[in-house]
Tab-separated table of C-alpha atoms in Angstrom:
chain	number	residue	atom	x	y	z
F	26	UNK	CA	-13.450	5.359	6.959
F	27	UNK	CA	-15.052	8.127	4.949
F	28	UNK	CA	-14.779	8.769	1.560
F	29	UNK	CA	-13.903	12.213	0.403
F	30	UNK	CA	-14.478	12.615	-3.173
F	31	UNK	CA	-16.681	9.857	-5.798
F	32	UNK	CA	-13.674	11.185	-8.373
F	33	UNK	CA	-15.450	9.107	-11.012
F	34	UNK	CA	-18.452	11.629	-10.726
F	35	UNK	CA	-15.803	14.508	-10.641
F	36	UNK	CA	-13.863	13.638	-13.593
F	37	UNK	CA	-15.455	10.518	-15.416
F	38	UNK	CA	-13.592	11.548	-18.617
F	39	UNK	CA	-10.337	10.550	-16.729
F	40	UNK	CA	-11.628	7.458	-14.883
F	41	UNK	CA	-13.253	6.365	-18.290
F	42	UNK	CA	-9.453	6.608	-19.870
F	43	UNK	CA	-8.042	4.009	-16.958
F	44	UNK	CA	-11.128	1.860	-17.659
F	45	UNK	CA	-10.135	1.546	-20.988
F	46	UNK	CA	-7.077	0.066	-19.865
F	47	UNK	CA	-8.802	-2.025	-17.350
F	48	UNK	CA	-10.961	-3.264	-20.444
F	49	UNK	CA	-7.933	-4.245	-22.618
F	50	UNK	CA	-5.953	-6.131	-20.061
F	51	UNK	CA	-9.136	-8.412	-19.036
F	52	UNK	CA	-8.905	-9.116	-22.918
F	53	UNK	CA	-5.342	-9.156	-23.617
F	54	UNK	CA	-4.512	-13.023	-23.135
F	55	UNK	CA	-2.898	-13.123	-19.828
F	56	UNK	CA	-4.821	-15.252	-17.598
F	57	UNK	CA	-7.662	-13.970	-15.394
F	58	UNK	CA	-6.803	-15.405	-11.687
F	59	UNK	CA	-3.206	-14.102	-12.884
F	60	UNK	CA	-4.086	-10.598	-13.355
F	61	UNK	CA	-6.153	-10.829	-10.771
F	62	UNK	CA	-3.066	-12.477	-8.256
F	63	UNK	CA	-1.004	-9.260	-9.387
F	64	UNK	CA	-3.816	-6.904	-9.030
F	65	UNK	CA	-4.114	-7.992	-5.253
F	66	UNK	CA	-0.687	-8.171	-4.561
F	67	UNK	CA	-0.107	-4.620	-5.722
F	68	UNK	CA	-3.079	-3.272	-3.934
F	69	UNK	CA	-1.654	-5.181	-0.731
F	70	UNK	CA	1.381	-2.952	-1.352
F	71	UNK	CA	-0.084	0.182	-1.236
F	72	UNK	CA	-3.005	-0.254	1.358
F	73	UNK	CA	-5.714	0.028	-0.678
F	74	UNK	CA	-8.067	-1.467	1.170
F	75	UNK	CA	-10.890	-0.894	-1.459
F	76	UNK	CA	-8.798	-3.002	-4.116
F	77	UNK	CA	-7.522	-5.329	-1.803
F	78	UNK	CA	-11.194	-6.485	-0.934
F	79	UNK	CA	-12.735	-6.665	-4.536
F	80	UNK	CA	-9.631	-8.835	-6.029
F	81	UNK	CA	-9.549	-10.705	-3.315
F	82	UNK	CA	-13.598	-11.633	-4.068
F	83	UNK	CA	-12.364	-11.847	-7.463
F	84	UNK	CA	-9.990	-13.959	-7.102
F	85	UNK	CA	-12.388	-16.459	-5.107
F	86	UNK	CA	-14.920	-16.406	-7.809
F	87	UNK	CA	-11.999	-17.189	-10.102
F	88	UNK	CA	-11.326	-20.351	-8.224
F	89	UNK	CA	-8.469	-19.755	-5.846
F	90	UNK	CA	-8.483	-21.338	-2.791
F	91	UNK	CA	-8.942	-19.454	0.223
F	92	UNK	CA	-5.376	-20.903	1.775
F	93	UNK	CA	-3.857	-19.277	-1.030
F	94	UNK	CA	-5.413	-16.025	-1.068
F	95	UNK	CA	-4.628	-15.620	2.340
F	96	UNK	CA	-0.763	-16.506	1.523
F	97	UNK	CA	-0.465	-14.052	-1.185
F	98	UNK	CA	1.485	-11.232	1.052
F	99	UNK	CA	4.340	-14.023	1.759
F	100	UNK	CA	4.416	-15.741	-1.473
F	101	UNK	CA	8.187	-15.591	-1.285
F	102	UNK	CA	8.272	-18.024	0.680
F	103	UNK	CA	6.155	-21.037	-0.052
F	104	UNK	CA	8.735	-21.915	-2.736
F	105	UNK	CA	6.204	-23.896	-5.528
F	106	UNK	CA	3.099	-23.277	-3.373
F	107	UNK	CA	2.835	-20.534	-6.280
F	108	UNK	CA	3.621	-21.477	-10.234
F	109	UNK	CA	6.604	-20.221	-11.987
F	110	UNK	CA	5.042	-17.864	-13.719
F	111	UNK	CA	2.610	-16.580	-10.837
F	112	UNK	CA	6.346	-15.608	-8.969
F	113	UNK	CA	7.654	-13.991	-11.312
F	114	UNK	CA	4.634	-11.704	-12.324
F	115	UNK	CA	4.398	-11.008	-8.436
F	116	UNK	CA	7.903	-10.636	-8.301
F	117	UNK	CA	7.692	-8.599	-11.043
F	118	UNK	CA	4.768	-6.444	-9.601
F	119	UNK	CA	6.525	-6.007	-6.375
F	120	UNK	CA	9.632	-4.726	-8.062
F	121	UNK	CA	7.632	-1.988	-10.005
F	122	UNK	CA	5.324	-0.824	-7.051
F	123	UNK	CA	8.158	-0.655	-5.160
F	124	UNK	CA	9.781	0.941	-7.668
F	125	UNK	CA	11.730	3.996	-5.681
F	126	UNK	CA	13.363	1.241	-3.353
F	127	UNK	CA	13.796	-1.621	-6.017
F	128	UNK	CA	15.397	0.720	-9.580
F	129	UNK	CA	13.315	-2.519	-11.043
F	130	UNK	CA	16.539	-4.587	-11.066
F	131	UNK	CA	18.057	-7.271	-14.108
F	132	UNK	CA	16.815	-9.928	-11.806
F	133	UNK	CA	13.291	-9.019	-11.450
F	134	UNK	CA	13.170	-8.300	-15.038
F	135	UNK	CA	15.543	-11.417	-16.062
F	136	UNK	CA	12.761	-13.865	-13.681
F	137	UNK	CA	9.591	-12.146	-15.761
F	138	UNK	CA	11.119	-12.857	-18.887
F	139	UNK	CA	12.052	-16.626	-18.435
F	140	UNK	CA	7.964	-17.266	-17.536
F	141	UNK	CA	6.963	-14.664	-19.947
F	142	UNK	CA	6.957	-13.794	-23.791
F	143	UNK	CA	7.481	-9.703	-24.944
F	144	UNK	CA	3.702	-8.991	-24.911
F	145	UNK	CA	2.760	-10.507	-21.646
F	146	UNK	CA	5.778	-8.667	-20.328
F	147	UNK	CA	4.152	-5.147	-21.529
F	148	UNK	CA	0.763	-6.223	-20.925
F	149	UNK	CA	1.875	-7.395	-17.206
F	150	UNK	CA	3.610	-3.826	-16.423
F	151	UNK	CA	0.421	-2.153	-17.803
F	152	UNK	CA	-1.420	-4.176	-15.246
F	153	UNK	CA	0.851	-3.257	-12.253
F	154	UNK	CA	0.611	0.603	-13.365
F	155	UNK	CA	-2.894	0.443	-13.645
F	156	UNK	CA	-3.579	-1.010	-10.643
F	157	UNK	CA	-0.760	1.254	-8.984
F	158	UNK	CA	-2.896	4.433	-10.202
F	159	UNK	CA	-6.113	3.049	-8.949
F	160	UNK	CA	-4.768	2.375	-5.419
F	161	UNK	CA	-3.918	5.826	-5.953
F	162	UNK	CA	-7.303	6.930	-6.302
F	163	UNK	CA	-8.908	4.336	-3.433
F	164	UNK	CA	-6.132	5.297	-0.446
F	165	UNK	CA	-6.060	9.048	-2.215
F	166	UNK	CA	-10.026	9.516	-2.028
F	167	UNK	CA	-10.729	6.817	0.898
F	168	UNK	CA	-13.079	4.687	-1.254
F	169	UNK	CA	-15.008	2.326	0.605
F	170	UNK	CA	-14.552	-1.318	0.716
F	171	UNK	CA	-17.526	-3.360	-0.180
F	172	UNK	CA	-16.940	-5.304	2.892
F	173	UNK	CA	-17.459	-2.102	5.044
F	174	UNK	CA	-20.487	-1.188	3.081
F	175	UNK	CA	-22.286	-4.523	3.590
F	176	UNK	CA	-21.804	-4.897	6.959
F	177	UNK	CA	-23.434	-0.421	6.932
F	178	UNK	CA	-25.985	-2.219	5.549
F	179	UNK	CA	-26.749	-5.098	7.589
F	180	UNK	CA	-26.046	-3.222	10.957
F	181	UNK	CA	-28.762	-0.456	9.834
């Protein structure tokens, strides 16, 4: 993989603006390893394989076990393996990232909104179309996973 353009050097202005929105959802009250959870599962979605690798380390230093990192992509179905409110957000997430195929229906929405009040709701969609327009920006400009640079590094 090589990256084609460090667009946080070539427009930091812009980057800077979806920082900002990183900043306020690591403050906004939803949990960390939950943000985190959706953050992954979006980035799984889209094959970003820059996001995928820092919220998976994330996620680790958060607490998760590996077993359940590594189940995230079929969440579905380990029934309560995951908490209510972890399946609906990824639920939820899926829905929205898979938004042409999905229309978001009532019962993704209805499922967020019996684990979730009106302000995680928002600040849970603002997560999953954050993350979306990263992964847009890592697959877009091939951004290097840390894991590939390490092991650059190490070979060298």
């Amino acid at each position: 993989m090589k990256a084609r353009i460090d667009f946080q050097a070539v427009a930091p202005e812009g980057t800077k603006a979806l920082h900002s929105a990183h900043d306020y959802l690591d403050h906004c009250g939803l949990p960390k390893q939950l943000v985190d959870l959706v953050y992954l599962r979006v980035s799984q979605i889209n094959g970003c394989g820059f996001c995928i690798d820092m919220h998976s380390r994330d996620l680790l230093k958060t607490g998760m076990p590996e077993d359940k990192l590594r189940l995230v992509p079929v969440w579905h179905e380990l029934g309560e393996f995951f908490t209510a409110r972890e399946r609906a957000a990824l639920r939820w997430a899926e829905s929205l990232t898979r938004l042409p195929e999905t229309g978001a229906p009532d019962a993704d929405y209805d499922a967020v909104k019996a684990a979730f009040d009106d302000k995680e709701v928002v600040d849970l969609t603002l997560a999953i179309a954050m993350m979306n327009a990263f992964n847009r920006l890592g697959v877009g400009f091939r951004v290097v996973p840390q894991a590939m640079v390490e092991r650059q590094r190490s070979a060298a």
